[in-house]
Coordinates of N, CA and C in Angstrom, one line a residue:
X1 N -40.3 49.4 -4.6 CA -40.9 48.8 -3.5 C -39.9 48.7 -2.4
X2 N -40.2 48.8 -0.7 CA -39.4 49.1 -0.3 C -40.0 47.9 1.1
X3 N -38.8 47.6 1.2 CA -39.4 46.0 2.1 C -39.0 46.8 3.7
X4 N -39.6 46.8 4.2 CA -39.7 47.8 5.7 C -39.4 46.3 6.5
X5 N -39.0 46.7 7.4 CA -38.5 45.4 8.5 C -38.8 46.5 10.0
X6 N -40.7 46.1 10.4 CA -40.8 46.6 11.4 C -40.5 46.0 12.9
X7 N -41.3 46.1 13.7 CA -40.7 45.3 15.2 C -41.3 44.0 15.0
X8 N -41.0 42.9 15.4 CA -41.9 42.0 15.6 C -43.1 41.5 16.4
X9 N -44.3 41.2 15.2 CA -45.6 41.0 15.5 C -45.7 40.2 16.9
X10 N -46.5 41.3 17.7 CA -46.7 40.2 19.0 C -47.7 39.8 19.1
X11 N -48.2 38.0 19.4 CA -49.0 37.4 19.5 C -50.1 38.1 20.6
X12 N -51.8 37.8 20.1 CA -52.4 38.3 21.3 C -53.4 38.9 21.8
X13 N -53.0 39.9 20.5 CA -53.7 41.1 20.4 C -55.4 40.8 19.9
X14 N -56.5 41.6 19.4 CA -57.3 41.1 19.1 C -57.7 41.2 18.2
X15 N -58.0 39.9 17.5 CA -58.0 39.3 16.1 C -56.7 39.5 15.6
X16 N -55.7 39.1 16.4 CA -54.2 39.4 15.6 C -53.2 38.1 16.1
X17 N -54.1 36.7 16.2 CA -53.7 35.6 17.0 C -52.9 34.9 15.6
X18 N -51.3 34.8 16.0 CA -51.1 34.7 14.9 C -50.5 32.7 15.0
X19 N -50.3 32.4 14.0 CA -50.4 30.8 13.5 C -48.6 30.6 14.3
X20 N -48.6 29.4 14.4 CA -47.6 28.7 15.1 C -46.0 28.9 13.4
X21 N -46.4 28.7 12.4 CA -45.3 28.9 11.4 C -44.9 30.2 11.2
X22 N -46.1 31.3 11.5 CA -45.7 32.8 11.6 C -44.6 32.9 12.6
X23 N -45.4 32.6 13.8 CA -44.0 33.0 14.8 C -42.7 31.9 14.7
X24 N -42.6 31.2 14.0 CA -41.2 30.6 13.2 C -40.1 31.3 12.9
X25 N -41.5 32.5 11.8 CA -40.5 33.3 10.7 C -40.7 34.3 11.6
X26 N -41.2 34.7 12.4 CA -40.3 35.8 13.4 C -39.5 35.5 14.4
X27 N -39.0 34.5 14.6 CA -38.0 34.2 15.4 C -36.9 34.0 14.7
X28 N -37.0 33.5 13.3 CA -35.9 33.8 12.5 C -35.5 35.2 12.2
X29 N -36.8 35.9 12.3 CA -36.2 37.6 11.4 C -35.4 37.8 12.5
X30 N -35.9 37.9 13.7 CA -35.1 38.1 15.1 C -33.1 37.7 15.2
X31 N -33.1 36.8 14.6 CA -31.9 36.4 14.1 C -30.8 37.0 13.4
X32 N -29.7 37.4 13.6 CA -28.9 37.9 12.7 C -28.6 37.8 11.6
X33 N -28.6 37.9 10.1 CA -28.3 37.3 9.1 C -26.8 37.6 8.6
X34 N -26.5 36.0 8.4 CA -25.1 36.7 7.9 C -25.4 37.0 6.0
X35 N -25.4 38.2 5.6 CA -25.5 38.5 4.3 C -24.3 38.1 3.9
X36 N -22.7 38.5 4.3 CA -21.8 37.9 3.3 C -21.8 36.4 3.1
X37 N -21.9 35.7 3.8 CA -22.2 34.0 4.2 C -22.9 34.1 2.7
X38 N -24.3 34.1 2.5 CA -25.4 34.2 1.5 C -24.9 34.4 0.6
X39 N -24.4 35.5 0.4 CA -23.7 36.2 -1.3 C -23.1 35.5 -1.9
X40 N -22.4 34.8 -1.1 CA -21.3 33.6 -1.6 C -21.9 32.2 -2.2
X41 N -23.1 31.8 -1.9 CA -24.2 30.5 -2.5 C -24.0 30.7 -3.6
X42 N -23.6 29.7 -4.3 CA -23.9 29.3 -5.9 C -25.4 29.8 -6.2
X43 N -26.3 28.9 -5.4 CA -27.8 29.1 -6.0 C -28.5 29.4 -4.8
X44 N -29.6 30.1 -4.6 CA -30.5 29.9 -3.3 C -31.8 29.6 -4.2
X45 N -32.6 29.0 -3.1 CA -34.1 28.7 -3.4 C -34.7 29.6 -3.2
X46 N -35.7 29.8 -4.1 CA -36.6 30.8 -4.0 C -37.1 31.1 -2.4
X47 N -37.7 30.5 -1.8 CA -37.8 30.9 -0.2 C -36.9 31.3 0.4
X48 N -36.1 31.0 0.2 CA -34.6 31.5 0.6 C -34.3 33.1 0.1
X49 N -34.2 33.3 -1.2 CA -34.5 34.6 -2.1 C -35.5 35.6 -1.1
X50 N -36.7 35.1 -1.3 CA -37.8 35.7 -0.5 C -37.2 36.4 0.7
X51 N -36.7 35.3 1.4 CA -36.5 35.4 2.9 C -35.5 36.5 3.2
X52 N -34.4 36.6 2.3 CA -33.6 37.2 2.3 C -33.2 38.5 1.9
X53 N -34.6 39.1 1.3 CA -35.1 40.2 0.9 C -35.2 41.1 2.1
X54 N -36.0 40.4 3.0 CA -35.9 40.9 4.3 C -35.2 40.8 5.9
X55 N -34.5 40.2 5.5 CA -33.0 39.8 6.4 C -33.3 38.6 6.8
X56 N -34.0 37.5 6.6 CA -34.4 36.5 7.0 C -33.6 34.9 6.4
X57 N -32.9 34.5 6.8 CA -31.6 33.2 6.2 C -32.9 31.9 6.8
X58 N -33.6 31.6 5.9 CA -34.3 30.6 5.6 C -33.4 29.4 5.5
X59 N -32.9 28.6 5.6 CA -32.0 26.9 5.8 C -32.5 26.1 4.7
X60 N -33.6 25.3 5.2 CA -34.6 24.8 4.3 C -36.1 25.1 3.9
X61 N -36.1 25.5 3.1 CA -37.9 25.5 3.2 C -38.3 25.3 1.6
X62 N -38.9 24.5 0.9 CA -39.6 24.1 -0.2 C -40.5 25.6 -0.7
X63 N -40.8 25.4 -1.9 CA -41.7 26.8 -2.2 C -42.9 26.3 -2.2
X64 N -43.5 25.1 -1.8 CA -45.0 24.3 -1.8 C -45.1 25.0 -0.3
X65 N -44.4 24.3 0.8 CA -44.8 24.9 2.1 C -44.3 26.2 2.1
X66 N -43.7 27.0 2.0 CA -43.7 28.5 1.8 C -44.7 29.5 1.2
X67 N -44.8 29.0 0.3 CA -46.4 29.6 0.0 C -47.4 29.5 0.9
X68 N -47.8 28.0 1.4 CA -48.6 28.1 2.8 C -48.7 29.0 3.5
X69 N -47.3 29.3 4.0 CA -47.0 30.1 5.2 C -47.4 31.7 4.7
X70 N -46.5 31.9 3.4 CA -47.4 33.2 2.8 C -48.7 33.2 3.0
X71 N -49.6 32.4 2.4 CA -50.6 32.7 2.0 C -51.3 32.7 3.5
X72 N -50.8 32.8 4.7 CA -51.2 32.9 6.1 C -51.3 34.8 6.2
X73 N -50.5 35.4 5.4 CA -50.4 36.7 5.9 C -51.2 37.8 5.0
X74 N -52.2 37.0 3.4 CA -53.1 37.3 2.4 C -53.5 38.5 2.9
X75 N -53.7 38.1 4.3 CA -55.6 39.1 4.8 C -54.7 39.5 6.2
X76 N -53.6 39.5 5.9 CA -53.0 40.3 7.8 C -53.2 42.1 7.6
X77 N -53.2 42.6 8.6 CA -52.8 44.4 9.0 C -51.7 44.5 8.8
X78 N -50.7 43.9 9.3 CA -49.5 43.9 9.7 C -48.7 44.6 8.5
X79 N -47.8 45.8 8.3 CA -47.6 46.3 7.6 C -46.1 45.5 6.6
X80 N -45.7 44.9 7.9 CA -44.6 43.8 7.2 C -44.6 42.6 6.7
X81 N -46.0 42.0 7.2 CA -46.8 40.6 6.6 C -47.2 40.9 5.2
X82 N -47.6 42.3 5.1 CA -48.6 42.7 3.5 C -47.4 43.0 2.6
X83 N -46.0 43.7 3.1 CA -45.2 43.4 2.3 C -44.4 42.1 2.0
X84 N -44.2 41.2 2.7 CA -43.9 40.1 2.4 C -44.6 39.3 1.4
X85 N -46.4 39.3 1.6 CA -46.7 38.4 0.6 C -46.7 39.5 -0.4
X86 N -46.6 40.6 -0.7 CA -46.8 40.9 -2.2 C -45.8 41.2 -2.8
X87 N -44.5 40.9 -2.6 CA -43.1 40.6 -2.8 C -43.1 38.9 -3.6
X88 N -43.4 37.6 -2.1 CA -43.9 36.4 -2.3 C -44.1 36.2 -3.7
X89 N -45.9 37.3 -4.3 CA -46.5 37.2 -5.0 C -45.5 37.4 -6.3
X90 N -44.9 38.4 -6.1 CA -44.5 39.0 -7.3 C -43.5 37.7 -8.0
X91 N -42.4 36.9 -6.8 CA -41.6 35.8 -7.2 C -42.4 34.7 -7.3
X92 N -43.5 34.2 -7.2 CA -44.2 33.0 -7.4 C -44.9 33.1 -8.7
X93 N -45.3 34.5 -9.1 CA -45.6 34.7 -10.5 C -44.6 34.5 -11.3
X94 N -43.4 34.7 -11.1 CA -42.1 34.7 -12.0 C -41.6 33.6 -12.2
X95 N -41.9 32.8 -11.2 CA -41.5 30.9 -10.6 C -43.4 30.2 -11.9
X96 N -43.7 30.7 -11.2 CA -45.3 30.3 -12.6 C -44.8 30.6 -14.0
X97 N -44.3 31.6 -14.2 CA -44.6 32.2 -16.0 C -42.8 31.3 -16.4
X98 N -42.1 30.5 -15.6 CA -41.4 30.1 -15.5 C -40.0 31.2 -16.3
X99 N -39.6 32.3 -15.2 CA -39.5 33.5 -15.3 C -37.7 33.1 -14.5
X100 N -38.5 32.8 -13.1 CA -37.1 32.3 -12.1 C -37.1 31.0 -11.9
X101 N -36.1 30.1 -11.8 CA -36.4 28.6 -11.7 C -36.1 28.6 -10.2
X102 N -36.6 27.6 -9.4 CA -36.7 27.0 -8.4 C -35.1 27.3 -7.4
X103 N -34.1 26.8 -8.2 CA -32.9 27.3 -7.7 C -32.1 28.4 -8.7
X104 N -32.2 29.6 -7.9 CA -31.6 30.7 -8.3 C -30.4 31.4 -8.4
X105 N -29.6 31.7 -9.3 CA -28.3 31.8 -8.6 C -28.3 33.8 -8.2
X106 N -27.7 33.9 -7.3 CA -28.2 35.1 -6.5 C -28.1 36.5 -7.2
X107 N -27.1 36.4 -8.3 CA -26.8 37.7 -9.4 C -28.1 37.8 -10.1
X108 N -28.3 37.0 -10.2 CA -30.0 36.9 -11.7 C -30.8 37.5 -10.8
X109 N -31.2 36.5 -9.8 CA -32.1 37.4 -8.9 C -32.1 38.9 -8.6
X110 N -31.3 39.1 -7.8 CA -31.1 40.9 -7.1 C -31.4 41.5 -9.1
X111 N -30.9 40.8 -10.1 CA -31.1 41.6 -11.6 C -32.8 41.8 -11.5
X112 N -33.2 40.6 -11.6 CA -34.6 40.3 -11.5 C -35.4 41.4 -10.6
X113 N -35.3 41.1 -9.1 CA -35.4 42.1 -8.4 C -35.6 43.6 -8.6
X114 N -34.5 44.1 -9.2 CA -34.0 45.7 -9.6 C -35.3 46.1 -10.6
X115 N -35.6 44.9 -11.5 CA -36.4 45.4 -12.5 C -37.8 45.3 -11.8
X116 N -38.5 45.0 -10.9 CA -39.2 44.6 -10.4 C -39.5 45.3 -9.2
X117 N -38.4 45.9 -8.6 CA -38.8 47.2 -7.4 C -38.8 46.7 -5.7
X118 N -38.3 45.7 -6.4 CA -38.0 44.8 -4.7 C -36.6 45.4 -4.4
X119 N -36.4 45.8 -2.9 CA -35.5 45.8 -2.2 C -34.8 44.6 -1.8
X120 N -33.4 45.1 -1.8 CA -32.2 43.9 -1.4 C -31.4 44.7 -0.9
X121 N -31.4 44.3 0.5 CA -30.3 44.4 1.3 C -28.9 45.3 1.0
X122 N -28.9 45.9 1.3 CA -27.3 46.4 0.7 C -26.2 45.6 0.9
X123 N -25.8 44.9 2.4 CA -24.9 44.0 2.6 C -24.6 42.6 1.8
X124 N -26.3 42.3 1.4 CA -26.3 41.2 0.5 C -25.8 41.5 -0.7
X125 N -26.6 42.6 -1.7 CA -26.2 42.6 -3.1 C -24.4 43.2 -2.6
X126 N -23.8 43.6 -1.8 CA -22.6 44.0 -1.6 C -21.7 42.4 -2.3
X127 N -22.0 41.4 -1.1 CA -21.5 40.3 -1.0 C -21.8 39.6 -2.7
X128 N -22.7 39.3 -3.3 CA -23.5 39.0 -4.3 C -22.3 39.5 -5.6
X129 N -22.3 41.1 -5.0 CA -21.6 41.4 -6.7 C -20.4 41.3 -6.3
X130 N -19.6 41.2 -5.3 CA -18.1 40.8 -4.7 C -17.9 39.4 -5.5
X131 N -18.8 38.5 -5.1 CA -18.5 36.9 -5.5 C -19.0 36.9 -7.2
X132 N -19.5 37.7 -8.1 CA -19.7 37.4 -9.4 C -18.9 38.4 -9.9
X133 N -17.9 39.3 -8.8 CA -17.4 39.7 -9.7 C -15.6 38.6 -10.1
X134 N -15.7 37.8 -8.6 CA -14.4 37.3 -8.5 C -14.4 36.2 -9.6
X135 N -15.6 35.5 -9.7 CA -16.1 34.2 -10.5 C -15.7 34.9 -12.1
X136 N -16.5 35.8 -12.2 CA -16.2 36.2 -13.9 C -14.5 36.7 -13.9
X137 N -13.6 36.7 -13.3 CA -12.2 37.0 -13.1 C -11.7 36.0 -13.6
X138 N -12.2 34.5 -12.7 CA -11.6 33.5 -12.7 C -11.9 32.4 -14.1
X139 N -13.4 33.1 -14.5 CA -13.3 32.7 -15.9 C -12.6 33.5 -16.9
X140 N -12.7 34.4 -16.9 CA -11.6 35.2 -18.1 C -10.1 34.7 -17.9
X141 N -9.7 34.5 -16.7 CA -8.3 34.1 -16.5 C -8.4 32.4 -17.2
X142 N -9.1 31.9 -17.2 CA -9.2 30.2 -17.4 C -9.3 30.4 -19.1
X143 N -10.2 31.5 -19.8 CA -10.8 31.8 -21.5 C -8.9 32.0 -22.1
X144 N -8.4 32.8 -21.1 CA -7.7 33.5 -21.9 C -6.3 32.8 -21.8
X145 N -6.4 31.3 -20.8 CA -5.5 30.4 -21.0 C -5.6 29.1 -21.7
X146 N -6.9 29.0 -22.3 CA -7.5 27.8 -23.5 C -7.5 29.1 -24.8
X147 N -7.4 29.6 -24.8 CA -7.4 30.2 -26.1 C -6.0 31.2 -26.2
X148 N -5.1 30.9 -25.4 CA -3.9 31.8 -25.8 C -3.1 30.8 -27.2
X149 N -2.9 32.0 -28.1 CA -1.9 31.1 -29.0 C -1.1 30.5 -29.3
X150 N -0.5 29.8 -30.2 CA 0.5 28.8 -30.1 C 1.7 30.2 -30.7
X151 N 2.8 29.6 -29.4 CA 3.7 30.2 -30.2 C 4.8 30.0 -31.5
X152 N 5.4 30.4 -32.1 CA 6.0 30.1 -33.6 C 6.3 28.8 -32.9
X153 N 7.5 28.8 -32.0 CA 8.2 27.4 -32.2 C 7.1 26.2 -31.6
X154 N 6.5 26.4 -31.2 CA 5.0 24.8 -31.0 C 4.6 24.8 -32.0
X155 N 4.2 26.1 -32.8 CA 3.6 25.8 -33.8 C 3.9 24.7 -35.0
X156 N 5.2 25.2 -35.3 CA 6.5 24.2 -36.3 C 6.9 23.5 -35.6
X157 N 6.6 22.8 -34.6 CA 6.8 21.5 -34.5 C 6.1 20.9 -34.3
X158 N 4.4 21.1 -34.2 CA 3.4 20.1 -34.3 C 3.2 20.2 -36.2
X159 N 3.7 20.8 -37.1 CA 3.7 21.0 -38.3 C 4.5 20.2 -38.9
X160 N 5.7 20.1 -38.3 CA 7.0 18.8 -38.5 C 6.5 17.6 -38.1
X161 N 6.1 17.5 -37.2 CA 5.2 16.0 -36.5 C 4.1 15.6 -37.3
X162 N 3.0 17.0 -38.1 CA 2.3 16.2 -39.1 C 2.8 15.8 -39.8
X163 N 3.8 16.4 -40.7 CA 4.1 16.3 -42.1 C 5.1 15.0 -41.8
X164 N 6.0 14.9 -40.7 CA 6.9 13.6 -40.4 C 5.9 11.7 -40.5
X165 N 4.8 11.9 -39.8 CA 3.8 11.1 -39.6 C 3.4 10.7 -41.0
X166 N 3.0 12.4 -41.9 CA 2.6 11.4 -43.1 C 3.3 10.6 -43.8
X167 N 4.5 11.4 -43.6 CA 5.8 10.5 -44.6 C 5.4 8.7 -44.2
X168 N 6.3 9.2 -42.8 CA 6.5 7.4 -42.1 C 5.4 6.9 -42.4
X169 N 4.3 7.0 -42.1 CA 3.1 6.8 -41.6 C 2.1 5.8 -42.8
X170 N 2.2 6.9 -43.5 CA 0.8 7.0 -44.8 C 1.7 7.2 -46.3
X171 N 3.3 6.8 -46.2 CA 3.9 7.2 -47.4 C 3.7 7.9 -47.9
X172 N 3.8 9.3 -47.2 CA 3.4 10.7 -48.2 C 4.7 10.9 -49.3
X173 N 4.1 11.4 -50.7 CA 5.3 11.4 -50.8 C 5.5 12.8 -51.8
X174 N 6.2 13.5 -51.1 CA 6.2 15.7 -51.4 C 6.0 15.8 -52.9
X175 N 6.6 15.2 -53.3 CA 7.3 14.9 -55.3 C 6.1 15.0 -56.0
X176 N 5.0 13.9 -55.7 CA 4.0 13.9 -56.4 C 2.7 14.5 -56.2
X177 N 2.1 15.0 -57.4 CA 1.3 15.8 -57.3 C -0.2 15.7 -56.4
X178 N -0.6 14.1 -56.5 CA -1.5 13.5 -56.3 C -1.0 12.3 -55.3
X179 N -1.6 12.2 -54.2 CA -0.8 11.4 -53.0 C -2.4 11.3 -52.5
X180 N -2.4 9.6 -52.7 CA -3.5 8.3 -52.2 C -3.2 8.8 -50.3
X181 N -2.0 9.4 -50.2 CA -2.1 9.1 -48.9 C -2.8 9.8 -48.3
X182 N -3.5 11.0 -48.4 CA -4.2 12.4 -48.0 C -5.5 11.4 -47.6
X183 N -6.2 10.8 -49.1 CA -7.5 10.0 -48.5 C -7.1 9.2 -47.5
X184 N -6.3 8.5 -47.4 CA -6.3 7.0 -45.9 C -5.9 8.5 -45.2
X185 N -5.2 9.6 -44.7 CA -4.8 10.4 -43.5 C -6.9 10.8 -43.5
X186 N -7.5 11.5 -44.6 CA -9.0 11.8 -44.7 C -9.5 10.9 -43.6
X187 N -9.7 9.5 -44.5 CA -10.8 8.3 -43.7 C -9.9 7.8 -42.2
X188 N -9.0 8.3 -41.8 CA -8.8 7.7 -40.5 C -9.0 9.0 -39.4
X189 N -9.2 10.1 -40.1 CA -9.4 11.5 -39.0 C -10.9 11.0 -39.1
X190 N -11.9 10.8 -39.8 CA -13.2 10.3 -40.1 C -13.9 9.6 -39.1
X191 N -12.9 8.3 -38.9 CA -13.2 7.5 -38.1 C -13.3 7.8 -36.6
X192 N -12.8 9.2 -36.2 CA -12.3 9.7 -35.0 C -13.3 10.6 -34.6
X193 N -13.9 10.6 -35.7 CA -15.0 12.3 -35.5 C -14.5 13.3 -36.1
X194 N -13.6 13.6 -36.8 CA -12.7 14.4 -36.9 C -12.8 14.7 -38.9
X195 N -13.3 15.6 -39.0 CA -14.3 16.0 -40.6 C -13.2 17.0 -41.0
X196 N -12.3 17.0 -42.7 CA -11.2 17.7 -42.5 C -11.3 17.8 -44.1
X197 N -10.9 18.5 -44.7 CA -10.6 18.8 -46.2 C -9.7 18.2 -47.0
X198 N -9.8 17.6 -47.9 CA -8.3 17.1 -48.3 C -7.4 18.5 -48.9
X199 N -7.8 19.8 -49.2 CA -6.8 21.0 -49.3 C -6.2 21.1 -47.6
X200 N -7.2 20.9 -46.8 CA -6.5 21.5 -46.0 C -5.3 20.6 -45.0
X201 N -5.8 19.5 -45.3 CA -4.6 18.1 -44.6 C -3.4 18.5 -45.5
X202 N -3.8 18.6 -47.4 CA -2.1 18.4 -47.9 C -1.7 20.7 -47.7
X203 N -2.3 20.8 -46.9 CA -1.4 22.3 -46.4 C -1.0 22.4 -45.6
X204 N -1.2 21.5 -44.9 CA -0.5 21.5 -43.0 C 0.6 20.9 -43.3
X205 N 0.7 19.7 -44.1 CA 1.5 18.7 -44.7 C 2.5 19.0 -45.1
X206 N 2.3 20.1 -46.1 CA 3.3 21.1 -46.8 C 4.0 21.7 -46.2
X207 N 3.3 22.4 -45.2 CA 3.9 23.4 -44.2 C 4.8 23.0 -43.6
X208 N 4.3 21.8 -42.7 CA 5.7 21.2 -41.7 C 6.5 20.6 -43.2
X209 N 6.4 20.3 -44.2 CA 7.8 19.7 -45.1 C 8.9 20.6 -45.0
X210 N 7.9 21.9 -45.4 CA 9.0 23.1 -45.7 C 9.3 23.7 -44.7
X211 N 9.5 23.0 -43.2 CA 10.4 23.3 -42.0 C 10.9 22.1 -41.9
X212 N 11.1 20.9 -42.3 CA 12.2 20.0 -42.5 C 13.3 20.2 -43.4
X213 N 14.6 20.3 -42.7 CA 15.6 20.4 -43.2 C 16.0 19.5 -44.8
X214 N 16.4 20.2 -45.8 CA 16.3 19.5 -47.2 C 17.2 18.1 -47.2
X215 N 18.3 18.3 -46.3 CA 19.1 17.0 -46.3 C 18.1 16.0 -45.3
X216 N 17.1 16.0 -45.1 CA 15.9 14.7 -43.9 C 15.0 14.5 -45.4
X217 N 15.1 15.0 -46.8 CA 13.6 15.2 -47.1 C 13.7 13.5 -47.7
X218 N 15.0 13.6 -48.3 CA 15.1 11.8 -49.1 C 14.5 10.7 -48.4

C-alpha cells in the first residue's frame, strides 16, 4: 500500500465542501515534518503513528476524536482522504483486536506496518532504526556489565569472607563432620528470602577455608 501525499484539497468545489477539522489536517500536512525529531519518541500514539505515515506530526490528538475526523473522509473522492482512512482502518482494527496498544513505541509499529503494506516514510523509519539501534547497544553494553564475571581474586575473597563469617559468626567448626552451624547460617539466609542448600552453604564454606592460610585455621 502506498500512502500518495497529493496537493492539498481545496475547499469549494462542488459537493467537495470540506469540514472545519479537515482543513486542520491540511494545514498541518502543509507543514514540514521533522521525521528525525519523531524517530527518537519512546512511544507515539496511534494518531500520531497514523499521521506520520503521511508526513503529518500530529502533537496531540486522542484516537476517540481521530477517528471522528477519519470517519469524515469514509465517503470522500479525494484520492488522499481514501488513503488515509483505509490505512486509519487498517490501525484501529489492530488497536480493536488489541494487536497495537494505544501508545506505540515506533520500531513495533513501522514492523507492524511492513507486514501490513503501509508505507513509512523513509526519513522516519531512517531515524526509528538509528535510535533502536543505539538503544539495543546501550543495553548490551549495560547486559554485559551485570553479567561480567568475577574475577579469580574477588572471587576468593568473597569465599574467605564466607567461610571467615562462619567461623566468627555461627562457630563453624572445619574438624567436624556435622556443624549445627550450616542450619542457623540455612534459617537466617531464609529469613531474608534467600532459599539455599545446606550441601551447597557447607561448599562455599569449604572453599573459602581452603584459601585461608593453615597458620589462621586454629
Amino acid at each position: 500500500m502506498t500512502n500518495k501525499l497529493p496537493d492539498p484539497i481545496r475547499p469549494g468545489r462542488a459537493g467537495g465542501v470540506i469540514s472545519s477539522p479537515i482543513n486542520k489536517l491540511e494545514e498541518k500536512k502543509r507543514e514540514p515534518c521533522d521525521f528525525e525529531h519523531w524517530g527518537k519518541m519512546a512511544t507515539w500514539t496511534l494518531p500520531q503513528a497514523h499521521g506520520l505515515c503521511f508526513g503529518i506530526a500530529l502533537v496531540q490528538a486522542g484516537i476517540y476524536e481521530h477517528n471522528k475526523l477519519i470517519k469524515l473522509m469514509a465517503h470522500s473522492k479525494q484520492p488522499y482522504q481514501q488513503e488515509m482512512f483505509k490505512v486509519w482502518s487498517l490501525i484501529k482494527n489492530a488497536y480493536d483486536s488489541i494487536i497495537l496498544p494505544d501508545r506505540v513505541k515506533p520500531i513495533f509499529f513501522i514492523q507492524w506496518a511492513d507486514t501490513h503494506g503501509v508505507a513509512i516514510p523513509k526519513e522516519l523509519r531512517a531515524s526509528v532504526e538509528e535510535t533502536e539501534h543505539k538503544r539495543r547497544e546501550t543495553l548490551d553494553e549495560a547486559k554485559d556489565s551485570t553479567q561480567k564475571p568475577l574475577h579469580t581474586t574477588e572471587r576468593e575473597t568473597l569465599l574467605k569472607i564466607i567461610a571467615g563469617l562462619a567461623i566468627a559468626a555461627y562457630r563453624y567448626d572445619p574438624k567436624k563432620g556435622k556443624n549445627e552451624a550450616i542450619i542457623e547460617i540455612k534459617q537466617d539466609l531464609r529469613k531474608l528470602g534467600v532459599s539455599m542448600s545446606d550441601d551447597t552453604i557447607r561448599k562455599k564454606i569449604q572453599e573459602g577455608i581452603e584459601l585461608i592460610p593453615q597458620s589462621q585455621d586454629a
